[in-house]
Amino acid sequence: MQEKNVKGIIGLILAIVSLICIFVAWYPMTKLTGMGLDGKLSFYGTVNLMLIVAAFVCAVAAIVFAALSKKHKDKVGPRNSGLVIGIICLILSLLCSPFIGLFTTVTEYINSDGERGAIAEAVKNDQEMEKKVNELIDQLKDQVK
């Protein structure tokens, strides 16, 4: 019986974990507690952002393990699948991270009642942006009704 390609298996498992983290990161997990929402609505928060970061790290590790597994051609097991899924997950995590980051910033702004975060700093000096942010919050409040 031939030896198993352990590095290839680890690479495939890490790629699958990365894919799962990406899908789970798109589920809103943080309750919106400020600005009259009182936890009735969930949105994207720090947990979602950490899942995207974990997906990126797992994807990179999957690519590394899959590349290392190609050295052992005499062993049986996955080689290319971990590499392909890892590359796809790497690209997906890089594409998703700005959106999840922006949504996390909105959650921080709402939960601090407009006192903290990058959005709070931006709206201090720009009345037009404050108006747009308030419209967004009103739309979120309409979702609760």
JSON list of C-alpha atoms in Angstrom, two decimals:
[
{"chain": "A", "resi": 1, "resn": "MET", "atom": "CA", "xyz": [0.00, 0.00, 0.00]},
{"chain": "A", "resi": 2, "resn": "GLN", "atom": "CA", "xyz": [1.31, 3.44, -0.90]},
{"chain": "A", "resi": 3, "resn": "GLU", "atom": "CA", "xyz": [1.77, 6.22, 1.60]},
{"chain": "A", "resi": 4, "resn": "LYS", "atom": "CA", "xyz": [-0.87, 8.94, 1.80]},
{"chain": "A", "resi": 5, "resn": "ASN", "atom": "CA", "xyz": [-0.17, 12.47, 0.68]},
{"chain": "A", "resi": 6, "resn": "VAL", "atom": "CA", "xyz": [-0.72, 14.13, 4.08]},
{"chain": "A", "resi": 7, "resn": "LYS", "atom": "CA", "xyz": [0.29, 17.60, 2.90]},
{"chain": "A", "resi": 8, "resn": "GLY", "atom": "CA", "xyz": [-2.20, 17.39, 0.06]},
{"chain": "A", "resi": 9, "resn": "ILE", "atom": "CA", "xyz": [-4.96, 16.33, 2.45]},
{"chain": "A", "resi": 10, "resn": "ILE", "atom": "CA", "xyz": [-4.10, 19.18, 4.84]},
{"chain": "A", "resi": 11, "resn": "GLY", "atom": "CA", "xyz": [-4.15, 21.62, 1.92]},
{"chain": "A", "resi": 12, "resn": "LEU", "atom": "CA", "xyz": [-7.56, 20.39, 0.79]},
{"chain": "A", "resi": 13, "resn": "ILE", "atom": "CA", "xyz": [-8.99, 20.59, 4.31]},
{"chain": "A", "resi": 14, "resn": "LEU", "atom": "CA", "xyz": [-7.65, 24.13, 4.77]},
{"chain": "A", "resi": 15, "resn": "ALA", "atom": "CA", "xyz": [-9.14, 25.16, 1.43]},
{"chain": "A", "resi": 16, "resn": "ILE", "atom": "CA", "xyz": [-12.53, 23.79, 2.43]},
{"chain": "A", "resi": 17, "resn": "VAL", "atom": "CA", "xyz": [-12.32, 25.56, 5.81]},
{"chain": "A", "resi": 18, "resn": "SER", "atom": "CA", "xyz": [-11.51, 28.78, 3.97]},
{"chain": "A", "resi": 19, "resn": "LEU", "atom": "CA", "xyz": [-14.53, 28.33, 1.71]},
{"chain": "A", "resi": 20, "resn": "ILE", "atom": "CA", "xyz": [-16.79, 27.71, 4.72]},
{"chain": "A", "resi": 21, "resn": "CYS", "atom": "CA", "xyz": [-15.44, 30.82, 6.47]},
{"chain": "A", "resi": 22, "resn": "ILE", "atom": "CA", "xyz": [-16.23, 32.93, 3.41]},
{"chain": "A", "resi": 23, "resn": "PHE", "atom": "CA", "xyz": [-19.82, 31.69, 3.24]},
{"chain": "A", "resi": 24, "resn": "VAL", "atom": "CA", "xyz": [-20.41, 32.09, 6.99]},
{"chain": "A", "resi": 25, "resn": "ALA", "atom": "CA", "xyz": [-18.91, 35.61, 6.94]},
{"chain": "A", "resi": 26, "resn": "TRP", "atom": "CA", "xyz": [-21.83, 36.76, 4.77]},
{"chain": "A", "resi": 27, "resn": "TYR", "atom": "CA", "xyz": [-24.32, 35.93, 7.53]},
{"chain": "A", "resi": 28, "resn": "PRO", "atom": "CA", "xyz": [-25.05, 39.04, 9.67]},
{"chain": "A", "resi": 29, "resn": "MET", "atom": "CA", "xyz": [-24.08, 38.20, 13.25]},
{"chain": "A", "resi": 30, "resn": "THR", "atom": "CA", "xyz": [-23.90, 41.46, 15.21]},
{"chain": "A", "resi": 31, "resn": "LYS", "atom": "CA", "xyz": [-27.04, 43.00, 16.68]},
{"chain": "A", "resi": 32, "resn": "LEU", "atom": "CA", "xyz": [-27.59, 46.69, 15.95]},
{"chain": "A", "resi": 33, "resn": "THR", "atom": "CA", "xyz": [-28.26, 48.21, 19.37]},
{"chain": "A", "resi": 34, "resn": "GLY", "atom": "CA", "xyz": [-27.89, 51.95, 18.81]},
{"chain": "A", "resi": 35, "resn": "MET", "atom": "CA", "xyz": [-29.93, 54.68, 17.15]},
{"chain": "A", "resi": 36, "resn": "GLY", "atom": "CA", "xyz": [-33.29, 53.19, 18.07]},
{"chain": "A", "resi": 37, "resn": "LEU", "atom": "CA", "xyz": [-32.74, 49.74, 16.57]},
{"chain": "A", "resi": 38, "resn": "ASP", "atom": "CA", "xyz": [-32.55, 48.05, 20.01]},
{"chain": "A", "resi": 39, "resn": "GLY", "atom": "CA", "xyz": [-31.08, 44.77, 18.78]},
{"chain": "A", "resi": 40, "resn": "LYS", "atom": "CA", "xyz": [-34.01, 43.95, 16.51]},
{"chain": "A", "resi": 41, "resn": "LEU", "atom": "CA", "xyz": [-31.79, 43.72, 13.45]},
{"chain": "A", "resi": 42, "resn": "SER", "atom": "CA", "xyz": [-28.46, 42.02, 12.86]},
{"chain": "A", "resi": 43, "resn": "PHE", "atom": "CA", "xyz": [-25.73, 43.34, 10.59]},
{"chain": "A", "resi": 44, "resn": "TYR", "atom": "CA", "xyz": [-22.08, 42.61, 9.85]},
{"chain": "A", "resi": 45, "resn": "GLY", "atom": "CA", "xyz": [-19.58, 43.07, 12.66]},
{"chain": "A", "resi": 46, "resn": "THR", "atom": "CA", "xyz": [-16.14, 42.18, 13.89]},
{"chain": "A", "resi": 47, "resn": "VAL", "atom": "CA", "xyz": [-16.90, 38.45, 13.87]},
{"chain": "A", "resi": 48, "resn": "ASN", "atom": "CA", "xyz": [-17.67, 38.64, 10.14]},
{"chain": "A", "resi": 49, "resn": "LEU", "atom": "CA", "xyz": [-14.45, 40.52, 9.48]},
{"chain": "A", "resi": 50, "resn": "MET", "atom": "CA", "xyz": [-12.43, 37.99, 11.48]},
{"chain": "A", "resi": 51, "resn": "LEU", "atom": "CA", "xyz": [-13.98, 35.16, 9.46]},
{"chain": "A", "resi": 52, "resn": "ILE", "atom": "CA", "xyz": [-12.81, 36.79, 6.23]},
{"chain": "A", "resi": 53, "resn": "VAL", "atom": "CA", "xyz": [-9.32, 37.18, 7.69]},
{"chain": "A", "resi": 54, "resn": "ALA", "atom": "CA", "xyz": [-9.37, 33.52, 8.77]},
{"chain": "A", "resi": 55, "resn": "ALA", "atom": "CA", "xyz": [-10.50, 32.55, 5.27]},
{"chain": "A", "resi": 56, "resn": "PHE", "atom": "CA", "xyz": [-7.55, 34.46, 3.78]},
{"chain": "A", "resi": 57, "resn": "VAL", "atom": "CA", "xyz": [-5.06, 32.81, 6.15]},
{"chain": "A", "resi": 58, "resn": "CYS", "atom": "CA", "xyz": [-6.48, 29.32, 5.52]},
{"chain": "A", "resi": 59, "resn": "ALA", "atom": "CA", "xyz": [-6.43, 29.91, 1.76]},
{"chain": "A", "resi": 60, "resn": "VAL", "atom": "CA", "xyz": [-2.76, 30.92, 1.84]},
{"chain": "A", "resi": 61, "resn": "ALA", "atom": "CA", "xyz": [-1.91, 27.90, 4.01]},
{"chain": "A", "resi": 62, "resn": "ALA", "atom": "CA", "xyz": [-3.89, 25.63, 1.64]},
{"chain": "A", "resi": 63, "resn": "ILE", "atom": "CA", "xyz": [-1.91, 26.92, -1.33]},
{"chain": "A", "resi": 64, "resn": "VAL", "atom": "CA", "xyz": [1.38, 26.36, 0.51]},
{"chain": "A", "resi": 65, "resn": "PHE", "atom": "CA", "xyz": [0.49, 22.81, 1.58]},
{"chain": "A", "resi": 66, "resn": "ALA", "atom": "CA", "xyz": [-0.84, 21.95, -1.88]},
{"chain": "A", "resi": 67, "resn": "ALA", "atom": "CA", "xyz": [2.37, 23.23, -3.47]},
{"chain": "A", "resi": 68, "resn": "LEU", "atom": "CA", "xyz": [4.47, 21.24, -1.00]},
{"chain": "A", "resi": 69, "resn": "SER", "atom": "CA", "xyz": [2.45, 18.10, -1.75]},
{"chain": "A", "resi": 70, "resn": "LYS", "atom": "CA", "xyz": [3.48, 18.21, -5.41]},
{"chain": "A", "resi": 71, "resn": "LYS", "atom": "CA", "xyz": [7.04, 17.25, -4.41]},
{"chain": "A", "resi": 72, "resn": "HIS", "atom": "CA", "xyz": [5.90, 13.78, -3.35]},
{"chain": "A", "resi": 73, "resn": "LYS", "atom": "CA", "xyz": [4.60, 12.28, -6.59]},
{"chain": "A", "resi": 74, "resn": "ASP", "atom": "CA", "xyz": [4.88, 8.72, -5.22]},
{"chain": "A", "resi": 75, "resn": "LYS", "atom": "CA", "xyz": [2.26, 9.33, -2.50]},
{"chain": "A", "resi": 76, "resn": "VAL", "atom": "CA", "xyz": [-1.48, 8.90, -3.04]},
{"chain": "A", "resi": 77, "resn": "GLY", "atom": "CA", "xyz": [-3.89, 11.75, -2.33]},
{"chain": "A", "resi": 78, "resn": "PRO", "atom": "CA", "xyz": [-5.09, 15.15, -3.45]},
{"chain": "A", "resi": 79, "resn": "ARG", "atom": "CA", "xyz": [-2.66, 17.61, -4.96]},
{"chain": "A", "resi": 80, "resn": "ASN", "atom": "CA", "xyz": [-4.41, 19.97, -7.33]},
{"chain": "A", "resi": 81, "resn": "SER", "atom": "CA", "xyz": [-7.80, 20.26, -5.63]},
{"chain": "A", "resi": 82, "resn": "GLY", "atom": "CA", "xyz": [-6.40, 22.02, -2.54]},
{"chain": "A", "resi": 83, "resn": "LEU", "atom": "CA", "xyz": [-4.41, 24.35, -4.76]},
{"chain": "A", "resi": 84, "resn": "VAL", "atom": "CA", "xyz": [-7.35, 25.27, -7.01]},
{"chain": "A", "resi": 85, "resn": "ILE", "atom": "CA", "xyz": [-9.83, 25.75, -4.17]},
{"chain": "A", "resi": 86, "resn": "GLY", "atom": "CA", "xyz": [-7.19, 27.65, -2.18]},
{"chain": "A", "resi": 87, "resn": "ILE", "atom": "CA", "xyz": [-6.56, 30.08, -5.04]},
{"chain": "A", "resi": 88, "resn": "ILE", "atom": "CA", "xyz": [-10.30, 30.60, -5.54]},
{"chain": "A", "resi": 89, "resn": "CYS", "atom": "CA", "xyz": [-10.77, 31.24, -1.81]},
{"chain": "A", "resi": 90, "resn": "LEU", "atom": "CA", "xyz": [-7.82, 33.62, -1.74]},
{"chain": "A", "resi": 91, "resn": "ILE", "atom": "CA", "xyz": [-9.38, 35.69, -4.53]},
{"chain": "A", "resi": 92, "resn": "LEU", "atom": "CA", "xyz": [-12.86, 35.55, -2.92]},
{"chain": "A", "resi": 93, "resn": "SER", "atom": "CA", "xyz": [-11.54, 36.62, 0.48]},
{"chain": "A", "resi": 94, "resn": "LEU", "atom": "CA", "xyz": [-9.71, 39.56, -1.07]},
{"chain": "A", "resi": 95, "resn": "LEU", "atom": "CA", "xyz": [-12.84, 40.60, -2.97]},
{"chain": "A", "resi": 96, "resn": "CYS", "atom": "CA", "xyz": [-15.15, 40.23, 0.04]},
{"chain": "A", "resi": 97, "resn": "SER", "atom": "CA", "xyz": [-12.99, 41.92, 2.68]},
{"chain": "A", "resi": 98, "resn": "PRO", "atom": "CA", "xyz": [-13.64, 45.57, 1.62]},
{"chain": "A", "resi": 99, "resn": "PHE", "atom": "CA", "xyz": [-17.40, 45.04, 1.66]},
{"chain": "A", "resi": 100, "resn": "ILE", "atom": "CA", "xyz": [-17.46, 43.25, 5.01]},
{"chain": "A", "resi": 101, "resn": "GLY", "atom": "CA", "xyz": [-15.10, 45.92, 6.37]},
{"chain": "A", "resi": 102, "resn": "LEU", "atom": "CA", "xyz": [-17.43, 48.70, 5.23]},
{"chain": "A", "resi": 103, "resn": "PHE", "atom": "CA", "xyz": [-20.46, 46.97, 6.72]},
{"chain": "A", "resi": 104, "resn": "THR", "atom": "CA", "xyz": [-18.55, 46.48, 9.98]},
{"chain": "A", "resi": 105, "resn": "THR", "atom": "CA", "xyz": [-17.83, 50.21, 10.06]},
{"chain": "A", "resi": 106, "resn": "VAL", "atom": "CA", "xyz": [-21.56, 50.93, 9.67]},
{"chain": "A", "resi": 107, "resn": "THR", "atom": "CA", "xyz": [-22.31, 48.59, 12.58]},
{"chain": "A", "resi": 108, "resn": "GLU", "atom": "CA", "xyz": [-19.70, 50.32, 14.76]},
{"chain": "A", "resi": 109, "resn": "TYR", "atom": "CA", "xyz": [-21.20, 53.71, 13.91]},
{"chain": "A", "resi": 110, "resn": "ILE", "atom": "CA", "xyz": [-24.77, 52.62, 14.70]},
{"chain": "A", "resi": 111, "resn": "ASN", "atom": "CA", "xyz": [-23.91, 50.75, 17.90]},
{"chain": "A", "resi": 112, "resn": "SER", "atom": "CA", "xyz": [-21.98, 53.76, 19.25]},
{"chain": "A", "resi": 113, "resn": "ASP", "atom": "CA", "xyz": [-24.89, 56.10, 18.42]},
{"chain": "A", "resi": 114, "resn": "GLY", "atom": "CA", "xyz": [-22.70, 57.94, 15.94]},
{"chain": "A", "resi": 115, "resn": "GLU", "atom": "CA", "xyz": [-19.88, 58.64, 18.40]},
{"chain": "A", "resi": 116, "resn": "ARG", "atom": "CA", "xyz": [-17.08, 56.30, 17.23]},
{"chain": "A", "resi": 117, "resn": "GLY", "atom": "CA", "xyz": [-15.62, 54.91, 14.06]},
{"chain": "A", "resi": 118, "resn": "ALA", "atom": "CA", "xyz": [-14.47, 56.05, 10.67]},
{"chain": "A", "resi": 119, "resn": "ILE", "atom": "CA", "xyz": [-17.97, 57.08, 9.61]},
{"chain": "A", "resi": 120, "resn": "ALA", "atom": "CA", "xyz": [-18.38, 59.25, 12.72]},
{"chain": "A", "resi": 121, "resn": "GLU", "atom": "CA", "xyz": [-15.16, 61.07, 11.85]},
{"chain": "A", "resi": 122, "resn": "ALA", "atom": "CA", "xyz": [-16.23, 61.50, 8.23]},
{"chain": "A", "resi": 123, "resn": "VAL", "atom": "CA", "xyz": [-19.67, 62.94, 8.98]},
{"chain": "A", "resi": 124, "resn": "LYS", "atom": "CA", "xyz": [-18.37, 65.49, 11.49]},
{"chain": "A", "resi": 125, "resn": "ASN", "atom": "CA", "xyz": [-17.19, 67.77, 8.72]},
{"chain": "A", "resi": 126, "resn": "ASP", "atom": "CA", "xyz": [-19.52, 66.85, 5.86]},
{"chain": "A", "resi": 127, "resn": "GLN", "atom": "CA", "xyz": [-23.24, 67.59, 6.20]},
{"chain": "A", "resi": 128, "resn": "GLU", "atom": "CA", "xyz": [-24.09, 65.91, 2.89]},
{"chain": "A", "resi": 129, "resn": "MET", "atom": "CA", "xyz": [-22.47, 62.65, 4.00]},
{"chain": "A", "resi": 130, "resn": "GLU", "atom": "CA", "xyz": [-24.26, 62.84, 7.34]},
{"chain": "A", "resi": 131, "resn": "LYS", "atom": "CA", "xyz": [-27.56, 63.16, 5.47]},
{"chain": "A", "resi": 132, "resn": "LYS", "atom": "CA", "xyz": [-26.78, 60.06, 3.37]},
{"chain": "A", "resi": 133, "resn": "VAL", "atom": "CA", "xyz": [-25.76, 58.06, 6.44]},
{"chain": "A", "resi": 134, "resn": "ASN", "atom": "CA", "xyz": [-28.97, 59.06, 8.21]},
{"chain": "A", "resi": 135, "resn": "GLU", "atom": "CA", "xyz": [-30.96, 57.91, 5.16]},
{"chain": "A", "resi": 136, "resn": "LEU", "atom": "CA", "xyz": [-29.21, 54.54, 5.35]},
{"chain": "A", "resi": 137, "resn": "ILE", "atom": "CA", "xyz": [-30.06, 54.25, 9.05]},
{"chain": "A", "resi": 138, "resn": "ASP", "atom": "CA", "xyz": [-33.67, 55.17, 8.33]},
{"chain": "A", "resi": 139, "resn": "GLN", "atom": "CA", "xyz": [-33.81, 52.41, 5.70]},
{"chain": "A", "resi": 140, "resn": "LEU", "atom": "CA", "xyz": [-32.48, 49.95, 8.27]},
{"chain": "A", "resi": 141, "resn": "LYS", "atom": "CA", "xyz": [-35.13, 51.10, 10.75]},
{"chain": "A", "resi": 142, "resn": "ASP", "atom": "CA", "xyz": [-37.78, 50.50, 8.08]},
{"chain": "A", "resi": 143, "resn": "GLN", "atom": "CA", "xyz": [-36.55, 46.89, 7.83]},
{"chain": "A", "resi": 144, "resn": "VAL", "atom": "CA", "xyz": [-37.42, 46.37, 11.50]},
{"chain": "A", "resi": 145, "resn": "LYS", "atom": "CA", "xyz": [-41.00, 47.62, 11.20]}
]
